[in-house]
Amino acid sequence: MTTPDFLPVVTASVPAENVQTALREIAEIIGADRVIAGDGSGEFRDPYQPGSWDAFATTGVVQPDSAEHVQQIVRIACRHGIPIWAQGQGRNNGYGGAAPLVSGGITINFRRMNRVLSIDPQLGVALVEPGASFQDIYDAIEAAGADLMVAVPDIGWGSMGGNQQDNGLTYLPYGKDWRNICGLEVVTADGELLRTGMGAMENNKSWNLYKRNLGPSIETLFFQGNFGVVTKLGIWLMPKPEVITHVHIDVERDEDLIPLVDTLRRLRLDGTIDGVPCILNTLLIASTIAPRVNWYEPEEGIIPDEVIDEIAAKIGIGRWHLRFALYGDRVVNEHNLQKSITAFEAIPGATIRHTTTGPGEWGSLPDPSDRVYAGVPNLDWNTMAGWRGGDNGGHMSFAPVVPLTGQEVYGLQMWLKAEFERNGIDHTSDIIVVNERSACSVAGITFNIDDAEATEDAYRAIRELVTAAGRIGFGEYRAHLQFMDLAQEQYGWGDHAYRRFVEKIKDAVDPQGLLSPGRHGIWPAALRPQR
Amino acid sequence: MTTPDFLPVVTASVPAENVQTALREIAEIIGADRVIAGDGSGEFRDPYQPGSWDAFATTGVVQPDSAEHVQQIVRIACRHGIPIWAQGQGRNNGYGGAAPLVSGGITINFRRMNRVLSIDPQLGVALVEPGASFQDIYDAIEAAGADLMVAVPDIGWGSMGGNQQDNGLTYLPYGKDWRNICGLEVVTADGELLRTGMGAMENNKSWNLYKRNLGPSIETLFFQGNFGVVTKLGIWLMPKPEVITHVHIDVERDEDLIPLVDTLRRLRLDGTIDGVPCILNTLLIASTIAPRVNWYEPEEGIIPDEVIDEIAAKIGIGRWHLRFALYGDRVVNEHNLQKSITAFEAIPGATIRHTTTGPGEWGSLPDPSDRVYAGVPNLDWNTMAGWRGGDNGGHMSFAPVVPLTGQEVYGLQMWLKAEFERNGIDHTSDIIVVNERSACSVAGITFNIDDAEATEDAYRAIRELVTAAGRIGFGEYRAHLQFMDLAQEQYGWGDHAYRRFVEKIKDAVDPQGLLSPGRHGIWPAALRPQR
């Protein structure tokens, strides 16, 4: 094998026959057809890892049908000392997909636990299993005839549970600061069940309604964490507004990003704009439409600025494209729209488009991103992954958090552009404005996974970026398997006080260290790297 | 002494001379005038505990001036094995005030660390010390001329840090679900400093802007927790809106609470009403105006229903009084006001008052509660504590969380009223609507602290209520020292899976078990009760 030696390949120290024994024991409980090993598990690799590499390899994928199944799986794995990696649908593409960080263990996949257990139309809340995809939830809401919406991400095939547990970003107002999730059920490392929030009380009806509990609230420990396996999630659903107004704003020049961000921040802070706007550059939008070769023929080097301008003109956008939606009564939306137009029109050369539609029209909006902002999941933007390589395209994100000021956002973008260009990578950028004060600046690095060398170069480039960004105070919101450690390493304040504190928790609640070891840089004592 | 034997009096097992040695060592660092022991520490008792009782007694109160002071205090206390109880201003009245749960230890009081360290008018964020009161923060904002507001509670003398770390409720839009706090600095049990969120990275400018971090987010562990001593807090400040519209709605009969709550929930879910409305009953409002004796002469027994109606008529309110505020542009507020009026007018007999004012008028609004909703802290409602006993009045809250449906809220209120009446206690009620889906139903039990027997009866009544409510699935959002254990005991789902999980964390991050032991029912191994 030719796996690059910089990849942090950790293999479980458990004998292979123990894993096979455990998989047989699990099969007896959940059914042999729900245990996938050998070739069949290929679907659960990182889909963007070249075939010649063997990092992040599972020994077997198990698909439980109930929380009780999960408890038994955890108990069996712990008895045999086998690491477990849990996800949702396994669509964490760009961050490692379904693959585990530690090889040689067992993967729990929740495609079979994808039920929407209940929808309460009065309180706007649902209880779902961790494998329920955004599409599943959308379909269940529509089938129930509830006038509710679920906040969805760009691509709707993933599970809400998996997405949110990775701090995944969704776009509607409830996506802001991950307001969505309220109340978890979790299998802990001892195979017991725990409920967070008010669910810690028998018969308490506020489990999925109230955000805290008596005593310290532990819910966020299970987001980007490895302290338990989530088996149920309470999720909040927003009532459908009378209308949604989709707004698209283009600015001509890179530096117009400064007033664009500052105007947006003011309108967010004063409540004119809610939800999660995003600001995309020309190449990011181009990548959602067609592969690179359709826009620019030479494979080598980056796309020059003048070609970017040509592409922008072809698509009819600018250097930066802001999109957001207003949700509300028609008269309020109209006021907020006019206020937004007045504010953004002050940016020279800004162009503004907007459409206002009611619930009946949201499913057929022509722009897939408008559908996303209307809570209608779709897969259209998956085109992005094929920027290089088409059907064999892969991508990986570099996604630091940035304060929501024009200077900060622009400064970071120009720094990123220079870093990307130095590495021969097109700078695609999606600045996702997660609240009124900060954004996740997601830059997608794309590569042809059939070209192992180019893929390795892309991997290396991101690793360098993570470190370089950390030096200037920018940290990632989420990391690919290959650089979870490196990204966490940048959070070194107080001699890594945060990581030391969290790893004490890890050792206390998972003493064998078998639940998703190493996830986002948090290791159990047995596998903790020398640092 | 005649301390009632049901009170959970736990005394530190450390020899008294060690505590004195520690206090001397601390005095050398922070100054002898900042170490308060003996009689001087009387101010830091539970102000509502009869003088003849000696539960929850501190040995000495220390007032550090910096995070470095706190680190040294923690190190000294740990070297001598002395429990530490940390608060803010020490105004947690109704829940124990400044008093510690475990007697014989050292109290850290933050009245000296009350600085507003910075205000960023562009991003609407401040960094404050844990003793900064709501009034301090308000004053600092005004002095800086920033067009920003801080979300304040009923009574503005407490610290924002202390209040929020107890999940205290504040009323403006940022009070909803405790959105206020973003980024903590904490001294851990080993005397080291830790920063949560993006503050875990050196020079990361998003510390007080972004709600999560890479890896599991631990911030809420320090709310109602005992895993560290908070020394700095990032807080979000809302831009002043063009206008605030204060709305007061009265309904005549107890059962009108049902449509009142259902209407409110719908208007909150669809975004018409933001922030934290509250619904008060007649006696609660009466208690904010004058002591009980001014309304009803007989001291014994409860105030009869017909007298409640007379009181309501005198004040010009109904059986239930809803108040909320709209924040926004004049045109949007007007739309939302009319929509609210139309919706609430459908309740037979409902009366609606409203006023709309701009920033210049908020400081002089005649109704203190309107000032609170306008972010202007005041102390007027402290009158409540004197319902029985006037200047010697005390109160204690019983505060379960309830789903925001008319049937649930009404059912709980009628159950509470019956339980209160059975115990000879007037039913005062303040239903604080913390988000779109749930509320904290705060019932204040008032007593004359000069009457130790009556106070003991009140204490006993609440203890019974906690257990009885737990049996029917209602749990407290916050508890007085005397029944923290009992309130936590109600959260027994999965054989107390929550508490067992959290106590594992406690033992891991505070192995000596010296930080606020027993807070909200979470005990370190050394002091853990037999259960």
Short mmCIF file of C-alpha atoms in Angstrom, two decimals, chain B residues 21-316:
data_model
loop_
_atom_site.label_atom_id
_atom_site.label_comp_id
_atom_site.label_asym_id
_atom_site.label_seq_id
_atom_site.Cartn_x
_atom_site.Cartn_y
_atom_site.Cartn_z
CA THR B 21 -3.94 29.05 58.21
CA ALA B 22 -5.31 29.11 54.68
CA LEU B 23 -7.13 32.38 55.27
CA ARG B 24 -3.88 33.91 56.56
CA GLU B 25 -2.01 32.69 53.49
CA ILE B 26 -4.72 34.09 51.25
CA ALA B 27 -4.64 37.42 53.14
CA GLU B 28 -0.94 37.70 52.38
CA ILE B 29 -1.75 37.55 48.68
CA ILE B 30 -4.96 39.52 48.31
CA GLY B 31 -4.73 41.79 51.37
CA ALA B 32 -6.04 41.28 54.90
CA ASP B 33 -8.95 43.69 54.30
CA ARG B 34 -10.19 41.34 51.59
CA VAL B 35 -10.54 38.37 53.91
CA ILE B 36 -13.72 38.55 55.94
CA ALA B 37 -14.21 36.11 58.80
CA GLY B 38 -16.20 35.95 62.02
CA ASP B 39 -18.97 38.50 62.52
CA GLY B 40 -18.07 40.43 59.39
CA SER B 41 -19.08 37.47 57.28
CA GLY B 42 -22.70 37.69 58.46
CA GLU B 43 -23.54 39.55 55.26
CA PHE B 44 -22.67 36.38 53.39
CA ARG B 45 -25.15 34.10 55.15
CA ASP B 46 -28.41 33.11 53.50
CA PRO B 47 -30.25 36.38 54.24
CA TYR B 48 -33.54 34.53 54.68
CA GLN B 49 -32.31 31.97 57.19
CA PRO B 50 -33.58 32.66 60.73
CA GLY B 51 -30.80 33.92 62.97
CA SER B 52 -31.20 30.97 65.31
CA TRP B 53 -30.17 28.48 62.63
CA ASP B 54 -26.59 27.80 61.63
CA ALA B 55 -26.84 25.78 58.44
CA PHE B 56 -24.78 26.73 55.37
CA ALA B 57 -22.10 28.66 57.24
CA THR B 58 -18.88 29.95 55.75
CA THR B 59 -15.69 30.23 57.78
CA GLY B 60 -14.29 33.06 55.74
CA VAL B 61 -15.11 35.11 52.67
CA VAL B 62 -12.29 36.11 50.37
CA GLN B 63 -12.54 38.78 47.70
CA PRO B 64 -9.92 38.36 44.99
CA ASP B 65 -9.02 41.10 42.58
CA SER B 66 -7.85 39.03 39.60
CA ALA B 67 -7.88 35.61 37.99
CA GLU B 68 -4.35 35.14 39.35
CA HIS B 69 -5.70 35.73 42.85
CA VAL B 70 -8.35 33.09 42.24
CA GLN B 71 -5.72 30.63 41.06
CA GLN B 72 -3.73 31.16 44.21
CA ILE B 73 -6.79 30.89 46.44
CA VAL B 74 -7.76 27.59 44.80
CA ARG B 75 -4.22 26.27 45.18
CA ILE B 76 -4.05 27.23 48.85
CA ALA B 77 -7.48 25.77 49.61
CA CYS B 78 -6.59 22.54 47.82
CA ARG B 79 -3.29 22.26 49.66
CA HIS B 80 -5.21 22.42 52.94
CA GLY B 81 -8.19 20.35 51.75
CA ILE B 82 -10.73 23.15 52.23
CA PRO B 83 -13.99 23.35 50.27
CA ILE B 84 -14.52 26.50 48.22
CA TRP B 85 -17.89 28.02 47.37
CA ALA B 86 -17.80 30.61 44.61
CA GLN B 87 -20.49 33.09 43.62
CA GLY B 88 -20.75 36.53 42.08
CA GLN B 89 -22.11 39.45 44.08
CA GLY B 90 -23.65 36.91 46.47
CA ARG B 91 -27.22 38.00 45.74
CA ASN B 92 -28.65 34.59 44.97
CA ASN B 93 -31.50 35.42 47.34
CA GLY B 94 -34.28 32.90 47.50
CA TYR B 95 -31.81 30.16 46.64
CA GLY B 96 -29.37 30.61 49.53
CA GLY B 97 -27.81 34.00 48.86
CA ALA B 98 -24.05 33.97 49.29
CA ALA B 99 -24.08 30.96 51.62
CA PRO B 100 -22.23 27.73 50.81
CA LEU B 101 -23.86 24.31 50.91
CA VAL B 102 -20.97 22.76 52.85
CA SER B 103 -20.13 24.59 56.06
CA GLY B 104 -16.63 25.20 57.36
CA GLY B 105 -15.01 26.18 54.10
CA ILE B 106 -14.02 29.32 52.25
CA THR B 107 -16.31 31.47 50.11
CA ILE B 108 -15.00 33.32 47.10
CA ASN B 109 -16.99 36.49 46.57
CA PHE B 110 -16.49 38.54 43.43
CA ARG B 111 -17.64 42.00 44.48
CA ARG B 112 -14.13 43.24 43.88
CA MET B 113 -13.90 41.62 40.45
CA ASN B 114 -16.75 43.58 38.93
CA ARG B 115 -15.06 45.20 35.98
CA VAL B 116 -16.41 45.48 32.50
CA LEU B 117 -13.13 44.75 30.75
CA SER B 118 -14.17 45.68 27.23
CA ILE B 119 -17.16 46.58 25.13
CA ASP B 120 -17.09 46.08 21.36
CA PRO B 121 -19.85 48.31 19.94
CA GLN B 122 -19.38 46.94 16.43
CA LEU B 123 -19.91 43.28 17.36
CA GLY B 124 -22.18 43.86 20.36
CA VAL B 125 -20.10 41.96 22.85
CA ALA B 126 -18.47 42.64 26.20
CA LEU B 127 -15.96 40.82 28.36
CA VAL B 128 -16.77 41.07 32.06
CA GLU B 129 -15.54 39.81 35.39
CA PRO B 130 -17.79 37.45 37.36
CA GLY B 131 -18.79 40.09 39.91
CA ALA B 132 -19.96 42.69 37.38
CA SER B 133 -23.57 43.39 38.30
CA PHE B 134 -26.28 44.05 35.75
CA GLN B 135 -26.15 47.64 36.96
CA ASP B 136 -22.36 47.77 36.46
CA ILE B 137 -22.75 46.48 32.91
CA TYR B 138 -25.63 48.85 32.14
CA ASP B 139 -23.59 51.78 33.48
CA ALA B 140 -20.52 50.79 31.47
CA ILE B 141 -22.57 50.57 28.26
CA GLU B 142 -24.11 53.99 28.88
CA ALA B 143 -20.75 55.50 29.81
CA ALA B 144 -19.27 54.16 26.58
CA GLY B 145 -22.17 55.67 24.64
CA ALA B 146 -22.77 52.30 22.99
CA ASP B 147 -26.25 51.72 21.52
CA LEU B 148 -26.44 48.33 23.18
CA MET B 149 -28.56 46.67 25.85
CA VAL B 150 -27.88 43.96 28.37
CA ALA B 151 -30.62 41.46 29.22
CA VAL B 152 -31.51 41.98 32.89
CA PRO B 153 -33.50 40.05 35.51
CA ASP B 154 -36.18 41.39 37.85
CA ILE B 155 -33.68 42.70 40.37
CA GLY B 156 -30.49 44.25 39.04
CA TRP B 157 -28.07 44.11 41.95
CA GLY B 158 -26.79 40.61 41.30
CA SER B 159 -23.88 39.85 39.04
CA MET B 160 -24.50 38.66 35.55
CA GLY B 161 -21.85 35.99 36.03
CA GLY B 162 -23.42 34.61 39.18
CA ASN B 163 -26.94 34.85 37.83
CA GLN B 164 -26.16 33.14 34.56
CA GLN B 165 -24.11 30.43 36.25
CA ASP B 166 -27.27 29.55 38.17
CA ASN B 167 -29.28 29.53 34.92
CA GLY B 168 -30.88 32.75 36.11
CA LEU B 169 -33.59 34.16 33.88
CA THR B 170 -33.37 37.51 32.13
CA TYR B 171 -36.03 39.09 29.98
CA LEU B 172 -34.78 40.61 26.77
CA PRO B 173 -34.43 38.63 23.54
CA TYR B 174 -30.90 37.59 24.49
CA GLY B 175 -32.28 36.15 27.71
CA LYS B 176 -34.07 33.50 25.69
CA ASP B 177 -32.39 30.14 26.29
CA TRP B 178 -29.41 31.94 27.88
CA ARG B 179 -28.09 33.07 24.51
CA ASN B 180 -26.17 35.79 26.37
CA ILE B 181 -23.04 34.03 27.39
CA CYS B 182 -20.25 33.25 24.94
CA GLY B 183 -16.82 32.26 26.14
CA LEU B 184 -15.64 31.68 29.68
CA GLU B 185 -12.32 31.79 31.48
CA VAL B 186 -12.24 29.32 34.35
CA VAL B 187 -9.85 28.36 37.13
CA THR B 188 -9.89 24.58 37.38
CA ALA B 189 -9.34 22.55 40.54
CA ASP B 190 -5.60 22.29 39.87
CA GLY B 191 -5.35 26.08 39.93
CA GLU B 192 -4.79 26.31 36.19
CA LEU B 193 -6.67 28.59 33.80
CA LEU B 194 -8.83 27.25 31.00
CA ARG B 195 -10.75 29.08 28.28
CA THR B 196 -13.83 27.62 26.65
CA GLY B 197 -14.88 27.86 23.03
CA MET B 198 -12.52 29.50 20.57
CA GLY B 199 -10.69 30.97 23.56
CA ALA B 200 -8.89 27.64 23.75
CA MET B 201 -6.71 29.01 20.94
CA GLU B 202 -4.12 31.68 21.58
CA ASN B 203 -5.06 34.98 19.87
CA ASN B 204 -8.32 33.62 18.51
CA LYS B 205 -10.60 36.63 18.09
CA SER B 206 -13.80 34.57 18.03
CA TRP B 207 -13.67 33.59 21.72
CA ASN B 208 -16.71 35.67 22.58
CA LEU B 209 -18.38 35.43 19.17
CA TYR B 210 -18.76 31.77 18.25
CA LYS B 211 -20.75 29.33 20.39
CA ARG B 212 -18.78 26.13 19.94
CA ASN B 213 -15.23 24.98 19.40
CA LEU B 214 -13.35 22.10 17.85
CA GLY B 215 -14.20 19.07 19.94
CA PRO B 216 -16.93 18.81 22.56
CA SER B 217 -18.15 22.14 23.90
CA ILE B 218 -17.89 22.32 27.67
CA GLU B 219 -19.25 25.76 28.46
CA THR B 220 -22.55 24.68 29.99
CA LEU B 221 -20.66 22.42 32.42
CA PHE B 222 -19.93 25.62 34.34
CA PHE B 223 -23.60 26.64 34.64
CA GLN B 224 -25.08 25.11 37.80
CA GLY B 225 -21.84 23.15 37.88
CA ASN B 226 -18.93 22.73 40.24
CA PHE B 227 -16.06 21.98 37.88
CA GLY B 228 -14.27 25.31 38.07
CA VAL B 229 -14.39 28.93 39.17
CA VAL B 230 -15.36 31.31 36.37
CA THR B 231 -13.14 34.39 36.20
CA LYS B 232 -14.23 36.02 32.92
CA LEU B 233 -17.35 35.86 30.77
CA GLY B 234 -18.05 37.00 27.24
CA ILE B 235 -21.56 38.43 27.02
CA TRP B 236 -23.63 39.42 24.05
CA LEU B 237 -25.31 42.80 23.96
CA MET B 238 -28.29 43.56 21.73
CA PRO B 239 -28.42 46.75 19.67
CA LYS B 240 -31.05 49.14 20.95
CA PRO B 241 -34.09 48.86 18.69
CA GLU B 242 -35.81 51.90 17.21
CA VAL B 243 -38.69 51.34 19.62
CA ILE B 244 -39.85 48.99 22.34
CA THR B 245 -43.55 48.24 22.64
CA HIS B 246 -44.52 47.12 26.11
CA VAL B 247 -47.64 44.99 26.15
CA HIS B 248 -49.70 44.09 29.22
CA ILE B 249 -52.62 41.71 28.93
CA ASP B 250 -55.04 40.77 31.70
CA VAL B 251 -57.50 37.91 31.82
CA GLU B 252 -60.28 37.63 34.35
CA ARG B 253 -60.48 34.01 35.39
CA ASP B 254 -57.97 31.37 36.36
CA GLU B 255 -59.00 29.18 33.45
CA ASP B 256 -58.35 31.99 30.97
CA LEU B 257 -54.73 31.01 31.46
CA ILE B 258 -55.32 28.22 28.94
CA PRO B 259 -56.05 30.37 25.87
CA LEU B 260 -53.58 32.98 27.13
CA VAL B 261 -50.72 30.48 27.03
CA ASP B 262 -51.81 28.87 23.77
CA THR B 263 -52.08 32.23 22.05
CA LEU B 264 -48.72 33.31 23.39
CA ARG B 265 -47.06 30.09 22.22
CA ARG B 266 -48.39 30.51 18.69
CA LEU B 267 -47.16 34.11 18.53
CA ARG B 268 -43.77 33.09 19.87
CA LEU B 269 -43.38 30.16 17.51
CA ASP B 270 -44.23 32.27 14.45
CA GLY B 271 -41.76 34.97 15.52
CA THR B 272 -44.28 37.71 16.35
CA ILE B 273 -43.05 37.86 19.95
CA ASP B 274 -39.38 37.38 20.85
CA GLY B 275 -37.70 37.61 24.24
CA VAL B 276 -38.88 36.22 27.54
CA PRO B 277 -42.51 37.10 28.39
CA CYS B 278 -43.90 36.39 31.82
CA ILE B 279 -47.32 35.61 33.18
CA LEU B 280 -48.00 36.65 36.76
CA ASN B 281 -50.94 35.96 38.99
CA THR B 282 -52.73 38.58 41.04
CA LEU B 283 -50.93 37.89 44.31
CA LEU B 284 -47.50 37.95 42.70
CA ILE B 285 -48.20 41.43 41.35
CA ALA B 286 -49.67 42.49 44.68
CA SER B 287 -46.46 41.33 46.38
CA THR B 288 -44.38 43.62 44.16
CA ILE B 289 -46.43 46.60 45.34
CA ALA B 290 -46.86 46.21 49.10
CA PRO B 291 -46.66 43.63 51.90
CA ARG B 292 -49.52 41.21 52.46
CA VAL B 293 -50.88 43.03 55.48
CA ASN B 294 -51.70 46.01 53.27
CA TRP B 295 -54.01 43.83 51.21
CA TYR B 296 -55.46 41.42 53.78
CA GLU B 297 -55.42 41.71 57.53
CA PRO B 298 -55.65 38.17 58.98
CA GLU B 299 -52.21 36.64 59.29
CA GLU B 300 -53.41 33.07 59.43
CA GLY B 301 -54.64 31.08 56.48
CA ILE B 302 -54.50 31.90 52.81
CA ILE B 303 -56.03 34.89 51.11
CA PRO B 304 -59.48 33.75 49.91
CA ASP B 305 -60.42 33.86 46.24
CA GLU B 306 -62.92 36.68 46.70
CA VAL B 307 -60.24 38.85 48.29
CA ILE B 308 -57.91 38.04 45.41
CA ASP B 309 -60.57 39.40 43.08
CA GLU B 310 -60.82 42.55 45.18
CA ILE B 311 -57.06 42.98 45.07
CA ALA B 312 -57.09 42.47 41.31
CA ALA B 313 -59.78 45.15 40.97
CA LYS B 314 -57.82 47.55 43.18
CA ILE B 315 -54.65 47.15 41.13
CA GLY B 316 -56.58 47.10 37.89
#
